[in-house]
GROMACS .gro file of N, CA and C in nm:
model
  483
    1MET      N    1  -1.397  -0.333  -1.449
    1MET     CA    2  -1.409  -0.287  -1.313
    1MET      C    3  -1.453  -0.399  -1.221
    2ARG      N    4  -1.546  -0.483  -1.268
    2ARG     CA    5  -1.594  -0.595  -1.186
    2ARG      C    6  -1.479  -0.691  -1.154
    3THR      N    7  -1.391  -0.713  -1.252
    3THR     CA    8  -1.276  -0.801  -1.230
    3THR      C    9  -1.188  -0.748  -1.119
    4ASP      N   10  -1.166  -0.616  -1.115
    4ASP     CA   11  -1.083  -0.558  -1.010
    4ASP      C   12  -1.144  -0.581  -0.873
    5TRP      N   13  -1.275  -0.562  -0.859
    5TRP     CA   14  -1.341  -0.584  -0.730
    5TRP      C   15  -1.333  -0.729  -0.689
    6LEU      N   16  -1.350  -0.820  -0.786
    6LEU     CA   17  -1.338  -0.962  -0.753
    6LEU      C   18  -1.198  -0.994  -0.705
    7ARG      N   19  -1.098  -0.934  -0.766
    7ARG     CA   20  -0.960  -0.955  -0.725
    7ARG      C   21  -0.938  -0.903  -0.584
    8VAL      N   22  -0.992  -0.785  -0.552
    8VAL     CA   23  -0.982  -0.729  -0.417
    8VAL      C   24  -1.049  -0.820  -0.317
    9LEU      N   25  -1.170  -0.863  -0.348
    9LEU     CA   26  -1.244  -0.949  -0.255
    9LEU      C   27  -1.172  -1.082  -0.234
   10ARG      N   28  -1.111  -1.135  -0.339
   10ARG     CA   29  -1.036  -1.260  -0.323
   10ARG      C   30  -0.912  -1.239  -0.237
   11SER      N   31  -0.852  -1.120  -0.241
   11SER     CA   32  -0.731  -1.092  -0.163
   11SER      C   33  -0.759  -1.073  -0.015
   12LEU      N   34  -0.877  -1.024   0.020
   12LEU     CA   35  -0.905  -0.991   0.160
   12LEU      C   36  -0.896  -1.110   0.254
   13PRO      N   37  -0.954  -1.228   0.223
   13PRO     CA   38  -0.938  -1.340   0.317
   13PRO      C   39  -0.792  -1.379   0.337
   14ILE      N   40  -0.712  -1.370   0.232
   14ILE     CA   41  -0.570  -1.401   0.244
   14ILE      C   42  -0.504  -1.300   0.336
   15ALA      N   43  -0.533  -1.172   0.316
   15ALA     CA   44  -0.473  -1.068   0.400
   15ALA      C   45  -0.513  -1.084   0.545
   16VAL      N   46  -0.641  -1.112   0.571
   16VAL     CA   47  -0.687  -1.130   0.708
   16VAL      C   48  -0.618  -1.250   0.772
   17THR      N   49  -0.607  -1.359   0.698
   17THR     CA   50  -0.539  -1.478   0.749
   17THR      C   51  -0.394  -1.445   0.782
   18LEU      N   52  -0.327  -1.373   0.693
   18LEU     CA   53  -0.188  -1.338   0.717
   18LEU      C   54  -0.172  -1.242   0.833
   19LEU      N   55  -0.267  -1.151   0.850
   19LEU     CA   56  -0.260  -1.057   0.961
   19LEU      C   57  -0.268  -1.129   1.094
   20VAL      N   58  -0.345  -1.236   1.101
   20VAL     CA   59  -0.358  -1.314   1.224
   20VAL      C   60  -0.228  -1.388   1.252
   21GLY      N   61  -0.157  -1.431   1.150
   21GLY     CA   62  -0.025  -1.489   1.168
   21GLY      C   63  -0.025  -1.634   1.213
   22ALA      N   64  -0.096  -1.720   1.143
   22ALA     CA   65  -0.098  -1.861   1.180
   22ALA      C   66   0.042  -1.920   1.174
   23SER      N   67   0.075  -2.009   1.268
   23SER     CA   68   0.204  -2.075   1.270
   23SER      C   69   0.186  -2.221   1.308
   24VAL      N   70   0.293  -2.300   1.292
   24VAL     CA   71   0.287  -2.443   1.321
   24VAL      C   72   0.247  -2.464   1.466
   25GLY      N   73   0.148  -2.551   1.487
   25GLY     CA   74   0.105  -2.583   1.623
   25GLY      C   75   0.003  -2.487   1.680
   26GLN      N   76  -0.033  -2.385   1.607
   26GLN     CA   77  -0.133  -2.289   1.654
   26GLN      C   78  -0.236  -2.267   1.545
   27ALA      N   79  -0.361  -2.259   1.588
   27ALA     CA   80  -0.466  -2.227   1.492
   27ALA      C   81  -0.470  -2.078   1.464
   28GLN      N   82  -0.436  -1.998   1.565
   28GLN     CA   83  -0.434  -1.852   1.551
   28GLN      C   84  -0.324  -1.793   1.638
   29ASN      N   85  -0.281  -1.678   1.598
   29ASN     CA   86  -0.187  -1.600   1.676
   29ASN      C   87  -0.230  -1.455   1.662
   30VAL      N   88  -0.296  -1.402   1.762
   30VAL     CA   89  -0.344  -1.265   1.756
   30VAL      C   90  -0.232  -1.172   1.800
   31VAL      N   91  -0.204  -1.074   1.715
   31VAL     CA   92  -0.099  -0.977   1.742
   31VAL      C   93  -0.167  -0.845   1.777
   32GLY      N   94  -0.142  -0.793   1.895
   32GLY     CA   95  -0.204  -0.667   1.939
   32GLY      C   96  -0.161  -0.549   1.854
   33ARG      N   97  -0.247  -0.449   1.848
   33ARG     CA   98  -0.220  -0.333   1.760
   33ARG      C   99  -0.094  -0.258   1.797
   34ASN      N  100  -0.049  -0.267   1.921
   34ASN     CA  101   0.073  -0.197   1.961
   34ASN      C  102   0.196  -0.286   1.952
   35SER      N  103   0.180  -0.409   1.905
   35SER     CA  104   0.292  -0.502   1.896
   35SER      C  105   0.372  -0.487   1.768
   36VAL      N  106   0.315  -0.422   1.668
   36VAL     CA  107   0.385  -0.404   1.541
   36VAL      C  108   0.443  -0.264   1.539
   37GLU      N  109   0.575  -0.258   1.535
   37GLU     CA  110   0.645  -0.130   1.543
   37GLU      C  111   0.622  -0.044   1.418
   38ALA      N  112   0.594   0.083   1.442
   38ALA     CA  113   0.583   0.180   1.333
   38ALA      C  114   0.723   0.235   1.306
   39LYS      N  115   0.771   0.214   1.185
   39LYS     CA  116   0.905   0.260   1.148
   39LYS      C  117   0.894   0.370   1.044
   40PRO      N  118   0.989   0.463   1.045
   40PRO     CA  119   0.987   0.568   0.943
   40PRO      C  120   1.004   0.507   0.803
   41GLY      N  121   0.927   0.559   0.709
   41GLY     CA  122   0.944   0.516   0.570
   41GLY      C  123   1.081   0.561   0.521
   42PRO      N  124   1.158   0.475   0.457
   42PRO     CA  125   1.293   0.511   0.414
   42PRO      C  126   1.293   0.628   0.316
   43ALA      N  127   1.387   0.720   0.334
   43ALA     CA  128   1.399   0.837   0.247
   43ALA      C  129   1.429   0.797   0.103
   44LYS      N  130   1.485   0.678   0.081
   44LYS     CA  131   1.515   0.636  -0.056
   44LYS      C  132   1.390   0.592  -0.133
   45THR      N  133   1.275   0.573  -0.061
   45THR     CA  134   1.153   0.530  -0.129
   45THR      C  135   1.033   0.619  -0.102
   46PHE      N  136   1.047   0.717  -0.011
   46PHE     CA  137   0.937   0.807   0.024
   46PHE      C  138   0.986   0.951   0.034
   47THR      N  139   0.896   1.044   0.007
   47THR     CA  140   0.920   1.187   0.028
   47THR      C  141   0.828   1.231   0.140
   48GLY      N  142   0.881   1.304   0.239
   48GLY     CA  143   0.800   1.351   0.351
   48GLY      C  144   0.794   1.250   0.464
   49ARG      N  145   0.710   1.281   0.565
   49ARG     CA  146   0.701   1.196   0.684
   49ARG      C  147   0.602   1.081   0.660
   50VAL      N  148   0.655   0.960   0.662
   50VAL     CA  149   0.577   0.839   0.637
   50VAL      C  150   0.613   0.738   0.746
   51THR      N  151   0.513   0.669   0.800
   51THR     CA  152   0.540   0.558   0.892
   51THR      C  153   0.484   0.430   0.833
   52VAL      N  154   0.557   0.323   0.853
   52VAL     CA  155   0.521   0.193   0.796
   52VAL      C  156   0.515   0.089   0.907
   53ARG      N  157   0.404   0.020   0.916
   53ARG     CA  158   0.390  -0.096   1.005
   53ARG      C  159   0.380  -0.219   0.916
   54ARG      N  160   0.487  -0.297   0.909
   54ARG     CA  161   0.486  -0.420   0.829
   54ARG      C  162   0.408  -0.525   0.906
   55LEU      N  163   0.293  -0.561   0.854
   55LEU     CA  164   0.207  -0.657   0.921
   55LEU      C  165   0.242  -0.801   0.886
   56THR      N  166   0.271  -0.825   0.760
   56THR     CA  167   0.313  -0.959   0.716
   56THR      C  168   0.418  -0.945   0.608
   57SER      N  169   0.500  -1.047   0.598
   57SER     CA  170   0.597  -1.057   0.489
   57SER      C  171   0.561  -1.179   0.407
   58PRO      N  172   0.588  -1.174   0.278
   58PRO     CA  173   0.557  -1.290   0.196
   58PRO      C  174   0.643  -1.409   0.239
   59ALA      N  175   0.581  -1.508   0.298
   59ALA     CA  176   0.650  -1.628   0.341
   59ALA      C  177   0.558  -1.747   0.316
   60PRO      N  178   0.613  -1.855   0.268
   60PRO     CA  179   0.529  -1.972   0.241
   60PRO      C  180   0.446  -2.011   0.363
   61PRO      N  181   0.321  -2.052   0.348
   61PRO     CA  182   0.259  -2.080   0.220
   61PRO      C  183   0.199  -1.957   0.154
   62GLY      N  184   0.192  -1.843   0.223
   62GLY     CA  185   0.134  -1.722   0.165
   62GLY      C  186   0.231  -1.653   0.073
   63GLN      N  187   0.181  -1.568  -0.012
   63GLN     CA  188   0.265  -1.492  -0.104
   63GLN      C  189   0.242  -1.343  -0.093
   64ALA      N  190   0.160  -1.300   0.005
   64ALA     CA  191   0.125  -1.158   0.015
   64ALA      C  192   0.200  -1.091   0.129
   65GLY      N  193   0.244  -0.970   0.103
   65GLY     CA  194   0.298  -0.884   0.206
   65GLY      C  195   0.196  -0.776   0.234
   66THR      N  196   0.182  -0.738   0.361
   66THR     CA  197   0.086  -0.633   0.396
   66THR      C  198   0.153  -0.532   0.487
   67ALA      N  199   0.112  -0.407   0.474
   67ALA     CA  200   0.165  -0.301   0.558
   67ALA      C  201   0.059  -0.194   0.576
   68LEU      N  202   0.056  -0.135   0.694
   68LEU     CA  203  -0.026  -0.018   0.720
   68LEU      C  204   0.067   0.101   0.708
   69VAL      N  205   0.040   0.188   0.613
   69VAL     CA  206   0.129   0.299   0.582
   69VAL      C  207   0.055   0.430   0.607
   70ALA      N  208   0.118   0.519   0.686
   70ALA     CA  209   0.058   0.649   0.718
   70ALA      C  210   0.143   0.760   0.656
   71PHE      N  211   0.078   0.846   0.579
   71PHE     CA  212   0.143   0.958   0.511
   71PHE      C  213   0.098   1.089   0.575
   72SER      N  214   0.191   1.174   0.616
   72SER     CA  215   0.157   1.309   0.661
   72SER      C  216   0.125   1.393   0.538
   73PRO      N  217   0.057   1.508   0.556
   73PRO     CA  218   0.028   1.593   0.440
   73PRO      C  219   0.154   1.618   0.356
   74GLY      N  220   0.141   1.602   0.225
   74GLY     CA  221   0.252   1.625   0.133
   74GLY      C  222   0.344   1.506   0.114
   75ALA      N  223   0.329   1.402   0.194
   75ALA     CA  224   0.417   1.284   0.183
   75ALA      C  225   0.365   1.189   0.076
   76ARG      N  226   0.457   1.119   0.011
   76ARG     CA  227   0.417   1.024  -0.093
   76ARG      C  228   0.529   0.924  -0.118
   77SER      N  229   0.490   0.817  -0.187
   77SER     CA  230   0.588   0.715  -0.227
   77SER      C  231   0.664   0.765  -0.349
   78ASN      N  232   0.774   0.699  -0.379
   78ASN     CA  233   0.839   0.717  -0.508
   78ASN      C  234   0.754   0.648  -0.615
   79TRP      N  235   0.785   0.675  -0.739
   79TRP     CA  236   0.730   0.595  -0.847
   79TRP      C  237   0.776   0.452  -0.824
   80HIS      N  238   0.692   0.355  -0.852
   80HIS     CA  239   0.729   0.215  -0.835
   80HIS      C  240   0.634   0.125  -0.913
   81THR      N  241   0.673  -0.002  -0.924
   81THR     CA  242   0.589  -0.104  -0.987
   81THR      C  243   0.584  -0.226  -0.895
   82HIS      N  244   0.481  -0.307  -0.914
   82HIS     CA  245   0.467  -0.433  -0.840
   82HIS      C  246   0.455  -0.547  -0.939
   83THR      N  247   0.533  -0.650  -0.918
   83THR     CA  248   0.536  -0.766  -1.007
   83THR      C  249   0.400  -0.831  -1.021
   84ALA      N  250   0.326  -0.841  -0.909
   84ALA     CA  251   0.195  -0.908  -0.911
   84ALA      C  252   0.082  -0.811  -0.879
   85GLY      N  253   0.104  -0.682  -0.892
   85GLY     CA  254   0.001  -0.583  -0.863
   85GLY      C  255  -0.002  -0.544  -0.716
   86GLN      N  256  -0.089  -0.450  -0.683
   86GLN     CA  257  -0.102  -0.401  -0.546
   86GLN      C  258  -0.246  -0.357  -0.521
   87THR      N  259  -0.294  -0.385  -0.400
   87THR     CA  260  -0.425  -0.338  -0.356
   87THR      C  261  -0.403  -0.241  -0.241
   88LEU      N  262  -0.468  -0.125  -0.248
   88LEU     CA  263  -0.462  -0.025  -0.142
   88LEU      C  264  -0.602  -0.004  -0.087
   89TYR      N  265  -0.618  -0.017   0.044
   89TYR     CA  266  -0.746   0.010   0.109
   89TYR      C  267  -0.723   0.127   0.204
   90VAL      N  268  -0.788   0.240   0.178
   90VAL     CA  269  -0.766   0.361   0.258
   90VAL      C  270  -0.839   0.347   0.391
   91THR      N  271  -0.764   0.356   0.500
   91THR     CA  272  -0.820   0.339   0.634
   91THR      C  273  -0.849   0.471   0.704
   92GLN      N  274  -0.784   0.579   0.659
   92GLN     CA  275  -0.802   0.708   0.724
   92GLN      C  276  -0.764   0.821   0.629
   93GLY      N  277  -0.839   0.930   0.632
   93GLY     CA  278  -0.805   1.048   0.555
   93GLY      C  279  -0.829   1.034   0.406
   94CYS      N  280  -0.762   1.123   0.330
   94CYS     CA  281  -0.770   1.123   0.184
   94CYS      C  282  -0.631   1.138   0.127
   95GLY      N  283  -0.611   1.080   0.010
   95GLY     CA  284  -0.482   1.088  -0.056
   95GLY      C  285  -0.498   1.089  -0.206
   96TRP      N  286  -0.385   1.076  -0.273
   96TRP     CA  287  -0.381   1.074  -0.418
   96TRP      C  288  -0.305   0.951  -0.465
   97THR      N  289  -0.340   0.902  -0.581
   97THR     CA  290  -0.264   0.797  -0.649
   97THR      C  291  -0.264   0.830  -0.798
   98GLN      N  292  -0.158   0.789  -0.865
   98GLN     CA  293  -0.147   0.820  -1.008
   98GLN      C  294  -0.064   0.712  -1.076
   99GLU      N  295  -0.111   0.671  -1.193
   99GLU     CA  296  -0.027   0.585  -1.277
   99GLU      C  297   0.041   0.675  -1.379
  100ALA      N  298   0.157   0.637  -1.424
  100ALA     CA  299   0.234   0.717  -1.519
  100ALA      C  300   0.149   0.749  -1.642
  101GLY      N  301   0.144   0.878  -1.677
  101GLY     CA  302   0.070   0.922  -1.794
  101GLY      C  303  -0.078   0.944  -1.771
  102GLY      N  304  -0.127   0.912  -1.652
  102GLY     CA  305  -0.270   0.927  -1.622
  102GLY      C  306  -0.296   1.041  -1.526
  103PRO      N  307  -0.423   1.071  -1.502
  103PRO     CA  308  -0.457   1.178  -1.409
  103PRO      C  309  -0.438   1.132  -1.264
  104VAL      N  310  -0.422   1.228  -1.175
  104VAL     CA  311  -0.416   1.198  -1.032
  104VAL      C  312  -0.557   1.166  -0.985
  105ALA      N  313  -0.572   1.057  -0.912
  105ALA     CA  314  -0.703   1.017  -0.859
  105ALA      C  315  -0.706   1.037  -0.708
  106ARG      N  316  -0.817   1.091  -0.660
  106ARG     CA  317  -0.836   1.111  -0.515
  106ARG      C  318  -0.889   0.982  -0.455
  107ILE      N  319  -0.830   0.938  -0.343
  107ILE     CA  320  -0.876   0.821  -0.271
  107ILE      C  321  -0.898   0.860  -0.125
  108CYS      N  322  -1.011   0.818  -0.069
  108CYS     CA  323  -1.047   0.856   0.068
  108CYS      C  324  -1.086   0.732   0.149
  109GLN      N  325  -1.098   0.752   0.280
  109GLN     CA  326  -1.131   0.644   0.371
  109GLN      C  327  -1.243   0.557   0.315
  110GLY      N  328  -1.219   0.425   0.313
  110GLY     CA  329  -1.317   0.330   0.260
  110GLY      C  330  -1.297   0.297   0.114
  111ASP      N  331  -1.217   0.376   0.041
  111ASP     CA  332  -1.191   0.348  -0.101
  111ASP      C  333  -1.085   0.239  -0.115
  112THR      N  334  -1.094   0.165  -0.224
  112THR     CA  335  -0.994   0.064  -0.257
  112THR      C  336  -0.941   0.094  -0.396
  113ALA      N  337  -0.810   0.092  -0.411
  113ALA     CA  338  -0.746   0.109  -0.542
  113ALA      C  339  -0.670  -0.019  -0.573
  114TYR      N  340  -0.687  -0.069  -0.694
  114TYR     CA  341  -0.610  -0.185  -0.738
  114TYR      C  342  -0.519  -0.141  -0.852
  115VAL      N  343  -0.391  -0.167  -0.836
  115VAL     CA  344  -0.291  -0.134  -0.937
  115VAL      C  345  -0.248  -0.264  -1.003
  116LYS      N  346  -0.262  -0.270  -1.133
  116LYS     CA  347  -0.230  -0.393  -1.206
  116LYS      C  348  -0.079  -0.419  -1.208
  117PRO      N  349  -0.040  -0.544  -1.227
  117PRO     CA  350   0.102  -0.580  -1.231
  117PRO      C  351   0.180  -0.496  -1.332
  118GLY      N  352   0.298  -0.450  -1.290
  118GLY     CA  353   0.388  -0.378  -1.378
  118GLY      C  354   0.354  -0.233  -1.404
  119VAL      N  355   0.245  -0.181  -1.348
  119VAL     CA  356   0.205  -0.042  -1.374
  119VAL      C  357   0.288   0.053  -1.287
  120ARG      N  358   0.354   0.147  -1.353
  120ARG     CA  359   0.434   0.249  -1.283
  120ARG      C  360   0.337   0.347  -1.217
  121HIS      N  361   0.350   0.366  -1.085
  121HIS     CA  362   0.254   0.450  -1.012
  121HIS      C  363   0.317   0.504  -0.883
  122TRP      N  364   0.244   0.593  -0.819
  122TRP     CA  365   0.279   0.641  -0.685
  122TRP      C  366   0.149   0.665  -0.609
  123HIS      N  367   0.160   0.678  -0.477
  123HIS     CA  368   0.044   0.711  -0.393
  123HIS      C  369   0.093   0.777  -0.266
  124GLY      N  370   0.004   0.856  -0.206
  124GLY     CA  371   0.039   0.924  -0.081
  124GLY      C  372  -0.072   1.015  -0.036
  125ALA      N  373  -0.038   1.103   0.058
  125ALA     CA  374  -0.133   1.201   0.110
  125ALA      C  375  -0.162   1.307   0.004
  126THR      N  376  -0.258   1.394   0.033
  126THR     CA  377  -0.274   1.513  -0.051
  126THR      C  378  -0.175   1.617   0.002
  127ALA      N  379  -0.172   1.733  -0.061
  127ALA     CA  380  -0.083   1.839  -0.015
  127ALA      C  381  -0.124   1.891   0.123
  128THR      N  382  -0.253   1.875   0.159
  128THR     CA  383  -0.303   1.936   0.283
  128THR      C  384  -0.362   1.837   0.384
  129THR      N  385  -0.385   1.712   0.345
  129THR     CA  386  -0.443   1.614   0.438
  129THR      C  387  -0.361   1.486   0.441
  130GLY      N  388  -0.354   1.426   0.559
  130GLY     CA  389  -0.285   1.299   0.574
  130GLY      C  390  -0.372   1.185   0.525
  131MET      N  391  -0.311   1.068   0.506
  131MET     CA  392  -0.383   0.950   0.460
  131MET      C  393  -0.310   0.826   0.507
  132SER      N  394  -0.387   0.725   0.549
  132SER     CA  395  -0.331   0.594   0.582
  132SER      C  396  -0.399   0.490   0.495
  133HIS      N  397  -0.322   0.389   0.455
  133HIS     CA  398  -0.382   0.279   0.379
  133HIS      C  399  -0.319   0.146   0.418
  134LEU      N  400  -0.397   0.042   0.397
  134LEU     CA  401  -0.347  -0.094   0.407
  134LEU      C  402  -0.301  -0.131   0.267
  135ALA      N  403  -0.174  -0.165   0.253
  135ALA     CA  404  -0.118  -0.203   0.124
  135ALA      C  405  -0.099  -0.354   0.121
  136ILE      N  406  -0.150  -0.417   0.017
  136ILE     CA  407  -0.138  -0.562   0.000
  136ILE      C  408  -0.074  -0.586  -0.135
  137SER      N  409   0.039  -0.657  -0.134
  137SER     CA  410   0.102  -0.691  -0.262
  137SER      C  411   0.161  -0.831  -0.253
  138GLU      N  412   0.142  -0.903  -0.360
  138GLU     CA  413   0.191  -1.041  -0.366
  138GLU      C  414   0.330  -1.047  -0.427
  139THR      N  415   0.398  -1.153  -0.396
  139THR     CA  416   0.530  -1.178  -0.451
  139THR      C  417   0.518  -1.277  -0.566
  140LEU      N  418   0.591  -1.251  -0.671
  140LEU     CA  419   0.593  -1.340  -0.787
  140LEU      C  420   0.739  -1.364  -0.823
  141ALA      N  421   0.779  -1.489  -0.827
  141ALA     CA  422   0.918  -1.526  -0.858
  141ALA      C  423   1.015  -1.454  -0.764
  142GLY      N  424   0.977  -1.442  -0.637
  142GLY     CA  425   1.064  -1.380  -0.537
  142GLY      C  426   1.070  -1.229  -0.542
  143LYS      N  427   0.991  -1.165  -0.626
  143LYS     CA  428   0.995  -1.019  -0.643
  143LYS      C  429   0.860  -0.958  -0.608
  144ASN      N  430   0.863  -0.846  -0.535
  144ASN     CA  431   0.740  -0.780  -0.491
  144ASN      C  432   0.729  -0.640  -0.552
  145VAL      N  433   0.832  -0.559  -0.532
  145VAL     CA  434   0.826  -0.418  -0.573
  145VAL      C  435   0.959  -0.376  -0.634
  146THR      N  436   0.951  -0.288  -0.732
  146THR     CA  437   1.069  -0.223  -0.789
  146THR      C  438   1.053  -0.074  -0.765
  147TRP      N  439   1.139  -0.019  -0.680
  147TRP     CA  440   1.134   0.124  -0.649
  147TRP      C  441   1.208   0.203  -0.756
  148LEU      N  442   1.150   0.317  -0.794
  148LEU     CA  443   1.205   0.403  -0.898
  148LEU      C  444   1.234   0.541  -0.838
  149GLU      N  445   1.240   0.643  -0.921
  149GLU     CA  446   1.276   0.777  -0.875
  149GLU      C  447   1.163   0.843  -0.796
  150ALA      N  448   1.202   0.948  -0.723
  150ALA     CA  449   1.105   1.024  -0.643
  150ALA      C  450   1.006   1.098  -0.732
  151VAL      N  451   0.886   1.117  -0.680
  151VAL     CA  452   0.785   1.202  -0.744
  151VAL      C  453   0.825   1.346  -0.714
  152THR      N  454   0.845   1.425  -0.817
  152THR     CA  455   0.889   1.563  -0.796
  152THR      C  456   0.774   1.649  -0.743
  153ASP      N  457   0.807   1.765  -0.687
  153ASP     CA  458   0.703   1.857  -0.642
  153ASP      C  459   0.615   1.900  -0.759
  154ALA      N  460   0.674   1.916  -0.878
  154ALA     CA  461   0.596   1.955  -0.996
  154ALA      C  462   0.497   1.845  -1.035
  155GLN      N  463   0.535   1.719  -1.017
  155GLN     CA  464   0.445   1.607  -1.049
  155GLN      C  465   0.338   1.588  -0.942
  156PHE      N  466   0.368   1.632  -0.820
  156PHE     CA  467   0.279   1.611  -0.706
  156PHE      C  468   0.171   1.719  -0.701
  157LYS      N  469   0.078   1.709  -0.793
  157LYS     CA  470  -0.035   1.802  -0.799
  157LYS      C  471  -0.159   1.720  -0.823
  158GLY      N  472  -0.255   1.733  -0.733
  158GLY     CA  473  -0.377   1.656  -0.746
  158GLY      C  474  -0.495   1.744  -0.778
  159PRO      N  475  -0.613   1.683  -0.783
  159PRO     CA  476  -0.735   1.761  -0.805
  159PRO      C  477  -0.752   1.864  -0.695
  160GLN      N  478  -0.799   1.978  -0.728
  160GLN     CA  479  -0.811   2.086  -0.630
  160GLN      C  480  -0.940   2.081  -0.549
  161SER      N  481  -1.030   1.989  -0.582
  161SER     CA  482  -1.155   1.980  -0.505
  161SER      C  483  -1.143   1.880  -0.393
   0.00000   0.00000   0.00000
């Protein structure tokens, strides 16, 4: 568990640096909160109403992509894996995350979930509450995420408390 927290803490300065968007000839480039367009999450990778704000894309010298993702109640990602793992920091509400074969875990505002490389998982809102998270995932050998099949309604059952 300590290793996971250390990994999260090491990722945060990189994510903050990438969010600022440094470029050649500038020490900083501040991007206003309304400057990043919220786009609907694609139906081929999400179920339900999801909006995605892509904050950074993996581009040299950085290797991390970041997005602020908002899930309406009942919305969730498809099953997927990340080549170099994924960190989720919940910014609003409560949601669920699950790795294949494991129990559904509840995640709420202020919680951080770290998914190890190659682990098949999904995440999203609960059936009754929305959830937003900052998603951070690194690229390895040019690959970030492998999207798989949708999470069925039968699979989408979380803790009842």
